[in-house]
XYZ file of C-alpha atoms in Angstrom:
101
model
C -16.769 -35.008 25.895
C -13.156 -35.332 26.769
C -12.679 -38.328 24.476
C -14.643 -36.919 21.861
C -12.507 -33.324 21.785
C -9.263 -35.716 22.546
C -9.920 -37.408 19.100
C -11.911 -34.387 17.118
C -7.618 -32.861 18.017
C -5.692 -35.717 16.720
C -7.763 -35.707 13.856
C -7.191 -32.091 12.751
C -3.142 -32.570 14.585
C -2.873 -36.038 11.861
C -5.019 -33.329 9.552
C -2.754 -30.695 10.049
C 1.034 -32.932 9.706
C -0.742 -34.381 6.648
C -1.040 -31.453 4.789
C 2.421 -30.049 6.220
C 3.805 -33.430 4.320
C 2.074 -32.991 0.998
C 1.231 -29.980 -0.337
C 3.972 -28.021 0.799
C 6.456 -29.056 -1.461
C 6.576 -27.845 -3.715
C 10.225 -25.255 -4.411
C 10.048 -21.647 -4.757
C 11.746 -20.558 -7.795
C 14.811 -18.666 -7.190
C 14.484 -14.430 -8.492
C 16.399 -14.615 -11.709
C 13.529 -17.226 -12.498
C 10.131 -15.185 -12.200
C 9.231 -13.311 -15.454
C 10.469 -9.506 -14.791
C 7.240 -7.530 -14.112
C 6.143 -4.846 -16.664
C 4.961 -1.641 -15.422
C 1.829 -0.557 -15.913
C -0.410 2.136 -16.178
C -3.477 1.545 -13.412
C -4.944 4.581 -12.874
C -5.490 7.502 -16.112
C -4.763 10.733 -12.867
C -7.771 13.448 -14.893
C -8.534 16.401 -12.686
C -11.608 16.356 -10.456
C -14.587 18.909 -12.131
C -15.129 21.929 -11.327
C -18.562 21.777 -9.582
C -18.768 24.697 -8.103
C -19.648 26.946 -11.547
C -18.323 29.585 -10.368
C -20.109 30.240 -6.559
C -17.789 30.734 -3.796
C -17.453 28.247 -1.102
C -19.999 27.782 1.538
C -17.550 26.379 4.045
C -15.216 29.771 2.825
C -15.108 31.989 7.060
C -16.179 28.428 8.940
C -13.063 28.267 10.919
C -10.831 31.049 12.507
C -8.247 32.911 10.594
C -5.311 31.535 13.874
C -6.396 27.552 12.802
C -6.859 28.735 8.499
C -3.588 30.129 8.808
C -1.844 26.951 11.018
C -4.069 23.785 8.575
C -2.774 26.082 5.558
C 1.026 25.918 6.935
C 0.072 22.089 7.750
C -0.558 21.349 4.437
C 2.204 23.141 2.852
C 4.785 20.873 5.497
C 3.249 17.380 4.556
C 3.112 18.642 0.944
C 6.650 19.127 0.953
C 7.762 16.317 3.136
C 5.478 14.849 0.233
C 7.528 16.047 -2.419
C 11.074 14.978 -1.142
C 10.250 12.162 -0.465
C 9.022 11.003 -3.830
C 12.398 12.619 -5.367
C 14.502 10.661 -3.015
C 12.356 7.397 -3.773
C 12.136 7.675 -7.744
C 16.083 8.130 -7.078
C 17.249 5.274 -4.213
C 15.211 3.006 -7.561
C 17.385 4.315 -10.127
C 20.541 3.947 -7.992
C 19.221 -0.300 -7.745
C 18.412 -0.966 -11.166
C 21.297 0.637 -12.120
C 22.939 -1.438 -9.587
C 20.858 -4.662 -11.136
C 21.890 -3.697 -14.470
């Protein structure tokens, strides 16, 4: 049983060595040789449909007021941070693009 496993392992090792010699020989092109990536709009932003038809939210008032207030503050903080990060990343991208030009 051990000799069969040893034979199997030796075969796997030799196959892996052969693959490393024969398959992974392609040169990696430099970044300047690669084509420029085109910007594409992958998803069309659309607002959600209002299917409430003027009806009040059935879950409104389900949470205690203190929790509702805390959640709203949390969501406002997240929105503010995301806006700041988005603005910063856009500015950083512009600076990088100018530096590369």
